Amino acid sequence: MPAQVPKRLRGRPKQTDNDISIQQTIIYTASTLFKEFGYESVTLQQIGKKCGVSKPTIYYHFASKADLFQAAMTTMLQNVRKITARMLEEAEHLQDGLVQLAAARLANPHGEIETMMREAEPLLEEAQIRAIREAEHQIHEVLALHFKLAMEQKIFREEDPFFLAEAFSTLMLMGNREHDSEKYESERVLAEKIVHFFLNGVTK
Amino acid sequence: MPAQVPKRLRGRPKQTDNDISIQQTIIYTASTLFKEFGYESVTLQQIGKKCGVSKPTIYYHFASKADLFQAAMTTMLQNVRKITARMLEEAEHLQDGLVQLAAARLANPHGEIETMMREAEPLLEEAQIRAIREAEHQIHEVLALHFKLAMEQKIFREEDPFFLAEAFSTLMLMGNREHDSEKYESERVLAEKIVHFFLNGVTK
């Protein structure tokens, strides 16, 4: 994947491999801290300290904390999109792929992203919010693509595939709460229950 | 409903009707402010100013901000439980009751409660968290009761009714995001789509 060079770097020397790896380290560290403490309370100083780079180095890669937040969120969401695509493509049957995907997503709850967004949104620019929402939408696009195929194969009933993608993603929030997850033996068991419900609903 | 007199008031004069209405005004105002700005940033001073009571008056009714937060959250959740019970009891068919309930809940998204809880949890006492989670659980109890009946009537397949209650509640989060709700003509349309999905799943 070619690194996208932010506009403000135009005219600066081309990014080296080392630059890219530092950038990724900053993004990874920022993601971890934002997830744990939320957007507002984390400072660039904290992020720099934790990954051993100076604040000017962070500013070399990101114009602002909001910019770094955008990068952290879109990177997380792109990873979810990649996992979604891989698991659904590699599975022999859609159902198996969905169970695998659900188990993976329940283990890494996505709900925090929604919480972080609510907190950060008033402090972000319109374009930053749009970029993050777009990265989220791309997860739904992958799901919708596979659901559309299942409709063409008459496995699924006719329905807006994006509605179903959103329903599936929303159900992944069931694994979000610590006090609840104890009720199920494992993410795998909960994943199977959710996919069975997703496919069959509740009526006989 | 008799007003529960907090322990710390023991020995003080019995609460009058006026006390109860002031208490409810404080709770209502606090709910609105916590929903809008989150737990941490709202002060008792702000709450008092907005509903026209002094800080000592708030402290007469609530031992602390955390106590008032607990009251605000459990009151909101108790209202959801009451609406759930009423709509499911009054409907001729479970499906109609679920659509009505979904439309009501989508119009008043419950997702904020989860976001507020995440933010507030580190600042609450164990007993306060438990009380709020218990109020939430009682919503699931009402749903589970009706789902269990539907299983006995062979309308629903056999499944843990609490799992289904949680799945239903989680799906209510689909109405949570402003940018998404524009996609559907109304809460009623989305409610019908969700309930149809809940009952039938996605397969043909």
mmCIF file of C-alpha atoms in Angstrom:
data_model
loop_
_atom_site.group_PDB
_atom_site.id
_atom_site.type_symbol
_atom_site.label_atom_id
_atom_site.label_comp_id
_atom_site.label_asym_id
_atom_site.label_seq_id
_atom_site.Cartn_x
_atom_site.Cartn_y
_atom_site.Cartn_z
ATOM 1 C CA MET A 1 0.000 0.000 0.000
ATOM 2 C CA PRO A 2 1.611 3.305 -1.005
ATOM 3 C CA ALA A 3 1.741 5.770 1.868
ATOM 4 C CA GLN A 4 -0.466 8.774 1.257
ATOM 5 C CA VAL A 5 1.635 11.839 1.690
ATOM 6 C CA PRO A 6 -0.405 14.563 3.395
ATOM 7 C CA LYS A 7 -0.756 17.763 1.357
ATOM 8 C CA ARG A 8 1.186 19.909 3.795
ATOM 9 C CA LEU A 9 4.299 17.822 3.132
ATOM 10 C CA ARG A 10 4.358 18.855 -0.511
ATOM 11 C CA GLY A 11 7.810 20.085 -1.368
ATOM 12 C CA ARG A 12 9.442 18.201 1.487
ATOM 13 C CA PRO A 13 11.692 15.255 0.656
ATOM 14 C CA LYS A 14 9.908 12.034 -0.302
ATOM 15 C CA GLN A 15 9.015 9.817 2.630
ATOM 16 C CA THR A 16 11.511 7.086 3.305
ATOM 17 C CA ASP A 17 10.635 3.590 4.537
ATOM 18 C CA ASN A 18 11.747 4.708 7.966
ATOM 19 C CA ASP A 19 9.357 7.661 7.887
ATOM 20 C CA ILE A 20 6.521 5.297 7.029
ATOM 21 C CA SER A 21 7.334 2.950 9.870
ATOM 22 C CA ILE A 22 7.551 5.853 12.355
ATOM 23 C CA GLN A 23 4.229 7.112 11.039
ATOM 24 C CA GLN A 24 2.672 3.706 11.571
ATOM 25 C CA THR A 25 4.086 3.472 15.085
ATOM 26 C CA ILE A 26 2.599 6.860 15.939
ATOM 27 C CA ILE A 27 -0.770 5.827 14.510
ATOM 28 C CA TYR A 28 -0.747 2.528 16.391
ATOM 29 C CA THR A 29 0.198 4.181 19.694
ATOM 30 C CA ALA A 30 -2.379 6.924 19.210
ATOM 31 C CA SER A 31 -5.090 4.331 18.491
ATOM 32 C CA THR A 32 -4.301 2.503 21.714
ATOM 33 C CA LEU A 33 -4.338 5.665 23.821
ATOM 34 C CA PHE A 34 -7.470 7.152 22.211
ATOM 35 C CA LYS A 35 -9.261 3.832 22.749
ATOM 36 C CA GLU A 36 -8.318 3.748 26.403
ATOM 37 C CA PHE A 37 -8.736 7.386 27.405
ATOM 38 C CA GLY A 38 -10.881 8.979 24.674
ATOM 39 C CA TYR A 39 -9.965 11.781 22.297
ATOM 40 C CA GLU A 40 -9.952 14.837 24.487
ATOM 41 C CA SER A 41 -7.793 13.726 27.372
ATOM 42 C CA VAL A 42 -4.932 12.270 25.316
ATOM 43 C CA THR A 43 -2.155 14.723 24.420
ATOM 44 C CA LEU A 44 0.388 14.540 21.600
ATOM 45 C CA GLN A 45 3.061 14.663 24.309
ATOM 46 C CA GLN A 46 1.669 11.468 25.835
ATOM 47 C CA ILE A 47 1.562 9.759 22.461
ATOM 48 C CA GLY A 48 5.122 10.831 21.670
ATOM 49 C CA LYS A 49 6.384 9.710 25.049
ATOM 50 C CA LYS A 50 4.785 6.290 24.736
ATOM 51 C CA CYS A 51 6.280 5.549 21.330
ATOM 52 C CA GLY A 52 9.559 7.346 21.903
ATOM 53 C CA VAL A 53 9.285 10.152 19.367
ATOM 54 C CA SER A 54 9.352 13.898 19.889
ATOM 55 C CA LYS A 55 6.368 16.191 19.451
ATOM 56 C CA PRO A 56 8.006 17.857 16.402
ATOM 57 C CA THR A 57 8.313 14.408 14.828
ATOM 58 C CA ILE A 58 4.581 13.874 15.307
ATOM 59 C CA TYR A 59 3.981 17.284 13.723
ATOM 60 C CA TYR A 60 6.213 16.292 10.826
ATOM 61 C CA HIS A 61 3.737 13.496 10.069
ATOM 62 C CA PHE A 62 0.430 14.985 11.225
ATOM 63 C CA ALA A 63 -0.780 18.572 11.048
ATOM 64 C CA SER A 64 -2.737 18.334 14.299
ATOM 65 C CA LYS A 65 -4.121 16.015 16.948
ATOM 66 C CA ALA A 66 -7.367 15.896 14.974
ATOM 67 C CA ASP A 67 -5.391 14.813 11.898
ATOM 68 C CA LEU A 68 -3.698 12.046 13.860
ATOM 69 C CA PHE A 69 -7.053 10.992 15.269
ATOM 70 C CA GLN A 70 -8.443 10.764 11.751
ATOM 71 C CA ALA A 71 -5.478 8.614 10.701
ATOM 72 C CA ALA A 72 -5.872 6.358 13.751
ATOM 73 C CA MET A 73 -9.601 5.847 13.203
ATOM 74 C CA THR A 74 -9.416 5.250 9.457
ATOM 75 C CA THR A 75 -6.517 2.821 9.933
ATOM 76 C CA MET A 76 -8.535 0.797 12.475
ATOM 77 C CA LEU A 77 -11.574 0.804 10.206
ATOM 78 C CA GLN A 78 -9.503 -0.165 7.157
ATOM 79 C CA ASN A 79 -8.221 -3.135 9.128
ATOM 80 C CA VAL A 80 -11.772 -4.207 9.906
ATOM 81 C CA ARG A 81 -12.605 -3.853 6.197
ATOM 82 C CA LYS A 82 -9.609 -6.012 5.216
ATOM 83 C CA ILE A 83 -10.491 -8.714 7.739
ATOM 84 C CA THR A 84 -14.100 -8.636 6.560
ATOM 85 C CA ALA A 85 -13.099 -9.013 2.914
ATOM 86 C CA ARG A 86 -10.576 -11.775 3.597
ATOM 87 C CA MET A 87 -12.841 -13.860 5.810
ATOM 88 C CA LEU A 88 -15.837 -13.639 3.506
ATOM 89 C CA GLU A 89 -13.762 -14.368 0.404
ATOM 90 C CA GLU A 90 -11.901 -17.313 1.877
ATOM 91 C CA ALA A 91 -14.907 -19.063 3.446
ATOM 92 C CA GLU A 92 -16.504 -21.858 1.459
ATOM 93 C CA HIS A 93 -19.973 -20.861 2.648
ATOM 94 C CA LEU A 94 -21.111 -17.368 3.566
ATOM 95 C CA GLN A 95 -22.364 -18.647 6.924
ATOM 96 C CA ASP A 96 -18.896 -19.915 7.918
ATOM 97 C CA GLY A 97 -17.321 -16.642 6.855
ATOM 98 C CA LEU A 98 -19.835 -14.677 8.899
ATOM 99 C CA VAL A 99 -19.169 -16.790 12.007
ATOM 100 C CA GLN A 100 -15.421 -16.318 11.645
ATOM 101 C CA LEU A 101 -15.849 -12.623 11.081
ATOM 102 C CA ALA A 102 -18.239 -12.249 14.014
ATOM 103 C CA ALA A 103 -15.831 -14.100 16.335
ATOM 104 C CA ALA A 104 -13.005 -11.784 15.265
ATOM 105 C CA ARG A 105 -15.082 -8.637 15.644
ATOM 106 C CA LEU A 106 -16.555 -9.649 19.000
ATOM 107 C CA ALA A 107 -13.026 -10.170 20.284
ATOM 108 C CA ASN A 108 -12.087 -6.641 19.185
ATOM 109 C CA PRO A 109 -15.204 -4.649 19.856
ATOM 110 C CA HIS A 110 -15.881 -1.844 17.439
ATOM 111 C CA GLY A 111 -18.200 -0.051 19.821
ATOM 112 C CA GLU A 112 -15.362 2.018 21.160
ATOM 113 C CA ILE A 113 -15.080 3.636 17.763
ATOM 114 C CA GLU A 114 -18.635 4.931 18.022
ATOM 115 C CA THR A 115 -17.991 6.184 21.568
ATOM 116 C CA MET A 116 -14.745 7.889 20.536
ATOM 117 C CA MET A 117 -16.466 9.478 17.578
ATOM 118 C CA ARG A 118 -19.284 10.925 19.686
ATOM 119 C CA GLU A 119 -16.761 12.485 21.996
ATOM 120 C CA ALA A 120 -14.457 13.749 19.257
ATOM 121 C CA GLU A 121 -16.994 14.904 16.678
ATOM 122 C CA PRO A 122 -17.566 18.407 18.091
ATOM 123 C CA LEU A 123 -13.789 18.941 17.931
ATOM 124 C CA LEU A 124 -13.213 17.637 14.398
ATOM 125 C CA GLU A 125 -13.569 19.349 11.047
ATOM 126 C CA GLU A 126 -16.341 18.318 8.699
ATOM 127 C CA ALA A 127 -13.818 16.752 6.282
ATOM 128 C CA GLN A 128 -12.239 14.677 9.065
ATOM 129 C CA ILE A 129 -15.601 13.330 10.187
ATOM 130 C CA ARG A 130 -16.458 12.515 6.586
ATOM 131 C CA ALA A 131 -13.199 10.613 6.058
ATOM 132 C CA ILE A 132 -13.808 8.453 9.143
ATOM 133 C CA ARG A 133 -17.453 7.797 8.242
ATOM 134 C CA GLU A 134 -16.335 6.901 4.717
ATOM 135 C CA ALA A 135 -13.861 4.332 6.097
ATOM 136 C CA GLU A 136 -16.716 2.861 8.118
ATOM 137 C CA HIS A 137 -18.990 2.825 5.103
ATOM 138 C CA GLN A 138 -16.416 0.783 3.199
ATOM 139 C CA ILE A 139 -16.819 -2.048 5.722
ATOM 140 C CA HIS A 140 -20.535 -2.017 4.951
ATOM 141 C CA GLU A 141 -19.761 -2.036 1.230
ATOM 142 C CA VAL A 142 -17.838 -5.298 1.541
ATOM 143 C CA LEU A 143 -20.635 -6.899 3.566
ATOM 144 C CA ALA A 144 -23.314 -5.563 1.209
ATOM 145 C CA LEU A 145 -21.454 -6.997 -1.784
ATOM 146 C CA HIS A 146 -21.523 -10.488 -0.300
ATOM 147 C CA PHE A 147 -25.132 -10.118 0.808
ATOM 148 C CA LYS A 148 -26.122 -9.018 -2.702
ATOM 149 C CA LEU A 149 -24.476 -12.127 -4.106
ATOM 150 C CA ALA A 150 -26.441 -14.268 -1.657
ATOM 151 C CA MET A 151 -29.621 -12.571 -2.868
ATOM 152 C CA GLU A 152 -28.755 -13.325 -6.486
ATOM 153 C CA GLN A 153 -28.183 -16.938 -5.492
ATOM 154 C CA LYS A 154 -31.613 -16.897 -3.810
ATOM 155 C CA ILE A 155 -30.036 -17.744 -0.449
ATOM 156 C CA PHE A 156 -31.047 -14.385 1.033
ATOM 157 C CA ARG A 157 -34.428 -12.752 0.584
ATOM 158 C CA GLU A 158 -34.555 -9.480 -1.331
ATOM 159 C CA GLU A 159 -33.652 -6.593 0.987
ATOM 160 C CA ASP A 160 -31.510 -3.493 0.875
ATOM 161 C CA PRO A 161 -28.039 -5.052 1.294
ATOM 162 C CA PHE A 162 -26.797 -1.962 3.118
ATOM 163 C CA PHE A 163 -29.566 -2.282 5.666
ATOM 164 C CA LEU A 164 -28.459 -5.864 6.279
ATOM 165 C CA ALA A 165 -24.801 -4.813 6.461
ATOM 166 C CA GLU A 166 -25.691 -2.246 9.081
ATOM 167 C CA ALA A 167 -27.806 -4.749 11.005
ATOM 168 C CA PHE A 168 -24.911 -7.210 11.016
ATOM 169 C CA SER A 169 -22.428 -4.562 12.169
ATOM 170 C CA THR A 170 -24.795 -3.367 14.873
ATOM 171 C CA LEU A 171 -25.180 -6.901 16.217
ATOM 172 C CA MET A 172 -21.404 -6.984 16.678
ATOM 173 C CA LEU A 173 -21.931 -4.506 19.528
ATOM 174 C CA MET A 174 -23.420 -7.368 21.537
ATOM 175 C CA GLY A 175 -19.897 -8.447 22.392
ATOM 176 C CA ASN A 176 -19.045 -5.050 23.621
ATOM 177 C CA ARG A 177 -19.857 -5.149 27.254
ATOM 178 C CA GLU A 178 -17.649 -6.931 29.665
ATOM 179 C CA HIS A 179 -20.371 -7.896 32.091
ATOM 180 C CA ASP A 180 -22.338 -9.494 29.282
ATOM 181 C CA SER A 181 -19.612 -11.407 27.507
ATOM 182 C CA GLU A 182 -19.124 -13.540 30.604
ATOM 183 C CA LYS A 183 -22.490 -15.087 29.858
ATOM 184 C CA TYR A 184 -21.141 -16.902 26.810
ATOM 185 C CA GLU A 185 -18.442 -19.536 26.876
ATOM 186 C CA SER A 186 -16.441 -17.836 24.157
ATOM 187 C CA GLU A 187 -16.636 -15.312 21.344
ATOM 188 C CA ARG A 188 -17.053 -18.267 19.022
ATOM 189 C CA VAL A 189 -20.221 -19.452 20.797
ATOM 190 C CA LEU A 190 -21.706 -15.951 20.775
ATOM 191 C CA ALA A 191 -20.661 -15.519 17.130
ATOM 192 C CA GLU A 192 -22.508 -18.698 16.142
ATOM 193 C CA LYS A 193 -25.609 -17.622 18.052
ATOM 194 C CA ILE A 194 -25.608 -14.185 16.430
ATOM 195 C CA VAL A 195 -25.070 -15.516 12.889
ATOM 196 C CA HIS A 196 -27.800 -18.101 13.373
ATOM 197 C CA PHE A 197 -30.088 -15.287 14.507
ATOM 198 C CA PHE A 198 -28.975 -13.066 11.618
ATOM 199 C CA LEU A 199 -29.791 -15.773 9.092
ATOM 200 C CA ASN A 200 -32.979 -17.167 10.603
ATOM 201 C CA GLY A 201 -34.527 -14.563 12.857
ATOM 202 C CA VAL A 202 -36.590 -15.724 15.778
ATOM 203 C CA THR A 203 -39.768 -17.199 14.310
ATOM 204 C CA LYS A 204 -40.200 -20.928 13.757
ATOM 205 C CA MET B 1 -44.874 4.920 43.279
ATOM 206 C CA PRO B 2 -43.663 5.812 46.781
ATOM 207 C CA ALA B 3 -40.548 7.973 46.758
ATOM 208 C CA GLN B 4 -37.542 6.101 48.043
ATOM 209 C CA VAL B 5 -35.995 8.162 50.776
ATOM 210 C CA PRO B 6 -32.223 7.828 50.590
ATOM 211 C CA LYS B 7 -30.628 6.462 53.774
ATOM 212 C CA ARG B 8 -28.712 9.641 54.526
ATOM 213 C CA LEU B 9 -32.006 11.495 54.960
ATOM 214 C CA ARG B 10 -33.014 9.324 57.897
ATOM 215 C CA GLY B 11 -34.069 11.539 60.761
ATOM 216 C CA ARG B 12 -34.915 14.442 58.502
ATOM 217 C CA PRO B 13 -38.553 15.387 58.042
ATOM 218 C CA LYS B 14 -40.538 13.165 55.680
ATOM 219 C CA GLN B 15 -40.418 14.231 52.048
ATOM 220 C CA THR B 16 -43.333 16.384 51.003
ATOM 221 C CA ASP B 17 -44.978 16.303 47.565
ATOM 222 C CA ASN B 18 -43.053 19.462 46.788
ATOM 223 C CA ASP B 19 -39.755 17.756 47.670
ATOM 224 C CA ILE B 20 -40.597 14.957 45.287
ATOM 225 C CA SER B 21 -41.413 17.283 42.449
ATOM 226 C CA ILE B 22 -38.177 19.239 43.009
ATOM 227 C CA GLN B 23 -36.301 15.957 43.059
ATOM 228 C CA GLN B 24 -37.879 14.944 39.756
ATOM 229 C CA THR B 25 -37.080 18.320 38.217
ATOM 230 C CA ILE B 26 -33.444 17.960 39.243
ATOM 231 C CA ILE B 27 -33.307 14.435 37.814
ATOM 232 C CA TYR B 28 -34.901 15.518 34.553
ATOM 233 C CA THR B 29 -32.567 18.489 34.135
ATOM 234 C CA ALA B 30 -29.537 16.379 35.010
ATOM 235 C CA SER B 31 -30.549 13.733 32.446
ATOM 236 C CA THR B 32 -30.792 16.346 29.716
ATOM 237 C CA LEU B 33 -27.416 17.887 30.538
ATOM 238 C CA PHE B 34 -25.585 14.556 31.000
ATOM 239 C CA LYS B 35 -26.988 13.386 27.650
ATOM 240 C CA GLU B 36 -25.798 16.498 25.892
ATOM 241 C CA PHE B 37 -22.391 17.039 27.506
ATOM 242 C CA GLY B 38 -21.462 13.746 29.155
ATOM 243 C CA TYR B 39 -20.904 12.992 32.815
ATOM 244 C CA GLU B 40 -17.595 14.619 33.550
ATOM 245 C CA SER B 41 -18.078 18.091 32.150
ATOM 246 C CA VAL B 42 -21.470 18.783 33.742
ATOM 247 C CA THR B 43 -21.346 20.409 37.185
ATOM 248 C CA LEU B 44 -23.986 20.457 39.920
ATOM 249 C CA GLN B 45 -23.892 24.234 39.671
ATOM 250 C CA GLN B 46 -24.915 24.038 36.015
ATOM 251 C CA ILE B 47 -27.722 21.631 36.823
ATOM 252 C CA GLY B 48 -28.956 23.826 39.658
ATOM 253 C CA LYS B 49 -28.809 26.965 37.531
ATOM 254 C CA LYS B 50 -30.768 25.362 34.710
ATOM 255 C CA CYS B 51 -33.616 24.180 36.934
ATOM 256 C CA GLY B 52 -33.538 27.121 39.311
ATOM 257 C CA VAL B 53 -32.510 25.409 42.525
ATOM 258 C CA SER B 54 -29.472 26.017 44.692
ATOM 259 C CA LYS B 55 -26.559 23.605 45.067
ATOM 260 C CA PRO B 56 -27.499 22.913 48.731
ATOM 261 C CA THR B 57 -30.965 21.922 47.525
ATOM 262 C CA ILE B 58 -29.396 19.411 45.144
ATOM 263 C CA TYR B 59 -27.285 18.097 48.032
ATOM 264 C CA TYR B 60 -30.438 17.813 50.127
ATOM 265 C CA HIS B 61 -31.739 15.301 47.579
ATOM 266 C CA PHE B 62 -28.529 13.664 46.327
ATOM 267 C CA ALA B 63 -25.368 12.854 48.237
ATOM 268 C CA SER B 64 -23.095 13.490 45.239
ATOM 269 C CA LYS B 65 -22.954 14.087 41.507
ATOM 270 C CA ALA B 66 -22.465 10.333 41.063
ATOM 271 C CA ASP B 67 -25.635 9.731 43.073
ATOM 272 C CA LEU B 68 -27.580 12.156 40.911
ATOM 273 C CA PHE B 69 -26.152 10.501 37.801
ATOM 274 C CA GLN B 70 -27.324 7.124 39.070
ATOM 275 C CA ALA B 71 -30.820 8.540 39.662
ATOM 276 C CA ALA B 72 -30.887 10.147 36.200
ATOM 277 C CA MET B 73 -29.796 6.955 34.445
ATOM 278 C CA THR B 74 -32.079 4.589 36.324
ATOM 279 C CA THR B 75 -35.027 6.949 35.803
ATOM 280 C CA MET B 76 -34.408 6.996 32.034
ATOM 281 C CA LEU B 77 -34.075 3.230 31.951
ATOM 282 C CA GLN B 78 -37.179 2.720 34.074
ATOM 283 C CA ASN B 79 -39.091 4.829 31.569
ATOM 284 C CA VAL B 80 -37.875 2.611 28.732
ATOM 285 C CA ARG B 81 -38.963 -0.439 30.742
ATOM 286 C CA LYS B 82 -42.423 1.043 31.322
ATOM 287 C CA ILE B 83 -42.858 1.900 27.632
ATOM 288 C CA THR B 84 -41.686 -1.588 26.688
ATOM 289 C CA ALA B 85 -44.146 -3.258 29.046
ATOM 290 C CA ARG B 86 -47.063 -1.080 28.022
ATOM 291 C CA MET B 87 -46.530 -1.414 24.276
ATOM 292 C CA LEU B 88 -46.077 -5.172 24.368
ATOM 293 C CA GLU B 89 -49.035 -5.702 26.684
ATOM 294 C CA GLU B 90 -51.393 -3.485 24.743
ATOM 295 C CA ALA B 91 -50.598 -4.807 21.277
ATOM 296 C CA GLU B 92 -52.874 -7.459 19.837
ATOM 297 C CA HIS B 93 -49.952 -9.237 18.178
ATOM 298 C CA LEU B 94 -46.357 -9.302 19.406
ATOM 299 C CA GLN B 95 -45.178 -8.104 16.003
ATOM 300 C CA ASP B 96 -47.277 -4.913 16.207
ATOM 301 C CA GLY B 97 -46.050 -4.259 19.730
ATOM 302 C CA LEU B 98 -42.453 -4.688 18.647
ATOM 303 C CA VAL B 99 -42.878 -2.253 15.733
ATOM 304 C CA GLN B 100 -44.447 0.347 18.022
ATOM 305 C CA LEU B 101 -41.749 -0.140 20.580
ATOM 306 C CA ALA B 102 -38.981 0.024 17.983
ATOM 307 C CA ALA B 103 -40.396 3.246 16.525
ATOM 308 C CA ALA B 104 -40.488 4.790 20.004
ATOM 309 C CA ARG B 105 -36.966 3.676 20.877
ATOM 310 C CA LEU B 106 -35.472 4.704 17.542
ATOM 311 C CA ALA B 107 -36.927 8.173 18.100
ATOM 312 C CA ASN B 108 -35.226 8.370 21.504
ATOM 313 C CA PRO B 109 -31.951 6.607 20.952
ATOM 314 C CA HIS B 110 -30.690 4.659 23.914
ATOM 315 C CA GLY B 111 -27.115 4.546 22.620
ATOM 316 C CA GLU B 112 -26.250 7.681 24.527
ATOM 317 C CA ILE B 113 -26.762 5.746 27.733
ATOM 318 C CA GLU B 114 -24.015 3.325 26.759
ATOM 319 C CA THR B 115 -21.703 6.203 25.800
ATOM 320 C CA MET B 116 -22.419 8.055 29.054
ATOM 321 C CA MET B 117 -21.814 4.884 31.047
ATOM 322 C CA ARG B 118 -18.447 4.254 29.444
ATOM 323 C CA GLU B 119 -17.351 7.751 30.282
ATOM 324 C CA ALA B 120 -18.766 7.740 33.810
ATOM 325 C CA GLU B 121 -17.926 4.189 34.899
ATOM 326 C CA PRO B 122 -14.387 4.890 36.116
ATOM 327 C CA LEU B 123 -15.810 7.642 38.333
ATOM 328 C CA LEU B 124 -18.710 5.665 39.826
ATOM 329 C CA GLU B 125 -18.828 3.295 42.744
ATOM 330 C CA GLU B 126 -19.413 -0.385 42.154
ATOM 331 C CA ALA B 127 -22.894 -0.178 43.714
ATOM 332 C CA GLN B 128 -23.883 2.730 41.459
ATOM 333 C CA ILE B 129 -22.799 0.878 38.336
ATOM 334 C CA ARG B 130 -24.702 -2.189 39.507
ATOM 335 C CA ALA B 131 -27.897 -0.197 40.089
ATOM 336 C CA ILE B 132 -27.777 1.274 36.571
ATOM 337 C CA ARG B 133 -27.016 -2.099 34.964
ATOM 338 C CA GLU B 134 -29.858 -3.629 36.952
ATOM 339 C CA ALA B 135 -32.284 -1.008 35.601
ATOM 340 C CA GLU B 136 -31.104 -1.889 32.111
ATOM 341 C CA HIS B 137 -31.497 -5.591 32.801
ATOM 342 C CA GLN B 138 -35.109 -5.024 33.778
ATOM 343 C CA ILE B 139 -35.864 -3.813 30.241
ATOM 344 C CA HIS B 140 -34.476 -7.120 28.983
ATOM 345 C CA GLU B 141 -36.605 -8.985 31.505
ATOM 346 C CA VAL B 142 -39.793 -7.520 30.082
ATOM 347 C CA LEU B 143 -38.727 -8.360 26.533
ATOM 348 C CA ALA B 144 -37.587 -11.859 27.537
ATOM 349 C CA LEU B 145 -40.932 -12.526 29.224
ATOM 350 C CA HIS B 146 -42.832 -11.772 26.021
ATOM 351 C CA PHE B 147 -40.355 -13.746 23.922
ATOM 352 C CA LYS B 148 -40.714 -16.731 26.233
ATOM 353 C CA LEU B 149 -44.481 -16.592 25.806
ATOM 354 C CA ALA B 150 -44.007 -16.559 22.020
ATOM 355 C CA MET B 151 -41.828 -19.668 22.347
ATOM 356 C CA GLU B 152 -44.498 -21.426 24.394
ATOM 357 C CA GLN B 153 -46.999 -20.523 21.693
ATOM 358 C CA LYS B 154 -44.591 -22.007 19.117
ATOM 359 C CA ILE B 155 -44.374 -18.652 17.336
ATOM 360 C CA PHE B 156 -40.702 -18.252 18.203
ATOM 361 C CA ARG B 157 -38.109 -21.001 17.953
ATOM 362 C CA GLU B 158 -36.490 -22.182 21.193
ATOM 363 C CA GLU B 159 -33.661 -19.821 22.138
ATOM 364 C CA ASP B 160 -32.374 -18.114 25.266
ATOM 365 C CA PRO B 161 -34.972 -15.319 25.598
ATOM 366 C CA PHE B 162 -32.372 -13.016 27.159
ATOM 367 C CA PHE B 163 -30.114 -13.439 24.151
ATOM 368 C CA LEU B 164 -33.038 -12.391 21.940
ATOM 369 C CA ALA B 165 -33.866 -9.472 24.241
ATOM 370 C CA GLU B 166 -30.298 -8.278 23.978
ATOM 371 C CA ALA B 167 -30.291 -8.733 20.211
ATOM 372 C CA PHE B 168 -33.474 -6.685 19.934
ATOM 373 C CA SER B 169 -32.115 -3.918 22.166
ATOM 374 C CA THR B 170 -28.843 -3.854 20.260
ATOM 375 C CA LEU B 171 -30.688 -3.444 16.955
ATOM 376 C CA MET B 172 -32.296 -0.313 18.392
ATOM 377 C CA LEU B 173 -28.852 1.303 18.105
ATOM 378 C CA MET B 174 -29.368 1.358 14.327
ATOM 379 C CA GLY B 175 -31.408 4.496 14.745
ATOM 380 C CA ASN B 176 -28.715 6.139 16.698
ATOM 381 C CA ARG B 177 -26.729 7.950 14.116
ATOM 382 C CA GLU B 178 -28.012 11.121 12.623
ATOM 383 C CA HIS B 179 -26.319 10.656 9.271
ATOM 384 C CA ASP B 180 -27.905 7.233 8.916
ATOM 385 C CA SER B 181 -31.445 7.970 9.972
ATOM 386 C CA GLU B 182 -31.829 10.259 6.974
ATOM 387 C CA LYS B 183 -31.727 7.161 4.806
ATOM 388 C CA TYR B 184 -35.133 6.033 6.016
ATOM 389 C CA GLU B 185 -38.341 7.963 5.508
ATOM 390 C CA SER B 186 -39.265 7.749 9.173
ATOM 391 C CA GLU B 187 -38.587 5.890 12.402
ATOM 392 C CA ARG B 188 -41.698 3.865 11.621
ATOM 393 C CA VAL B 189 -40.278 2.592 8.308
ATOM 394 C CA LEU B 190 -36.970 1.670 9.929
ATOM 395 C CA ALA B 191 -38.834 0.073 12.857
ATOM 396 C CA GLU B 192 -40.815 -2.128 10.480
ATOM 397 C CA LYS B 193 -37.677 -3.153 8.607
ATOM 398 C CA ILE B 194 -35.856 -4.027 11.837
ATOM 399 C CA VAL B 195 -38.759 -6.023 13.291
ATOM 400 C CA HIS B 196 -39.207 -7.912 10.014
ATOM 401 C CA PHE B 197 -35.490 -8.726 10.134
ATOM 402 C CA PHE B 198 -35.702 -9.664 13.817
ATOM 403 C CA LEU B 199 -38.543 -12.085 13.144
ATOM 404 C CA ASN B 200 -37.383 -13.560 9.844
ATOM 405 C CA GLY B 201 -33.660 -13.086 9.508
ATOM 406 C CA VAL B 202 -32.191 -12.768 6.050
ATOM 407 C CA THR B 203 -32.510 -16.193 4.447
ATOM 408 C CA LYS B 204 -35.384 -17.062 2.125
#
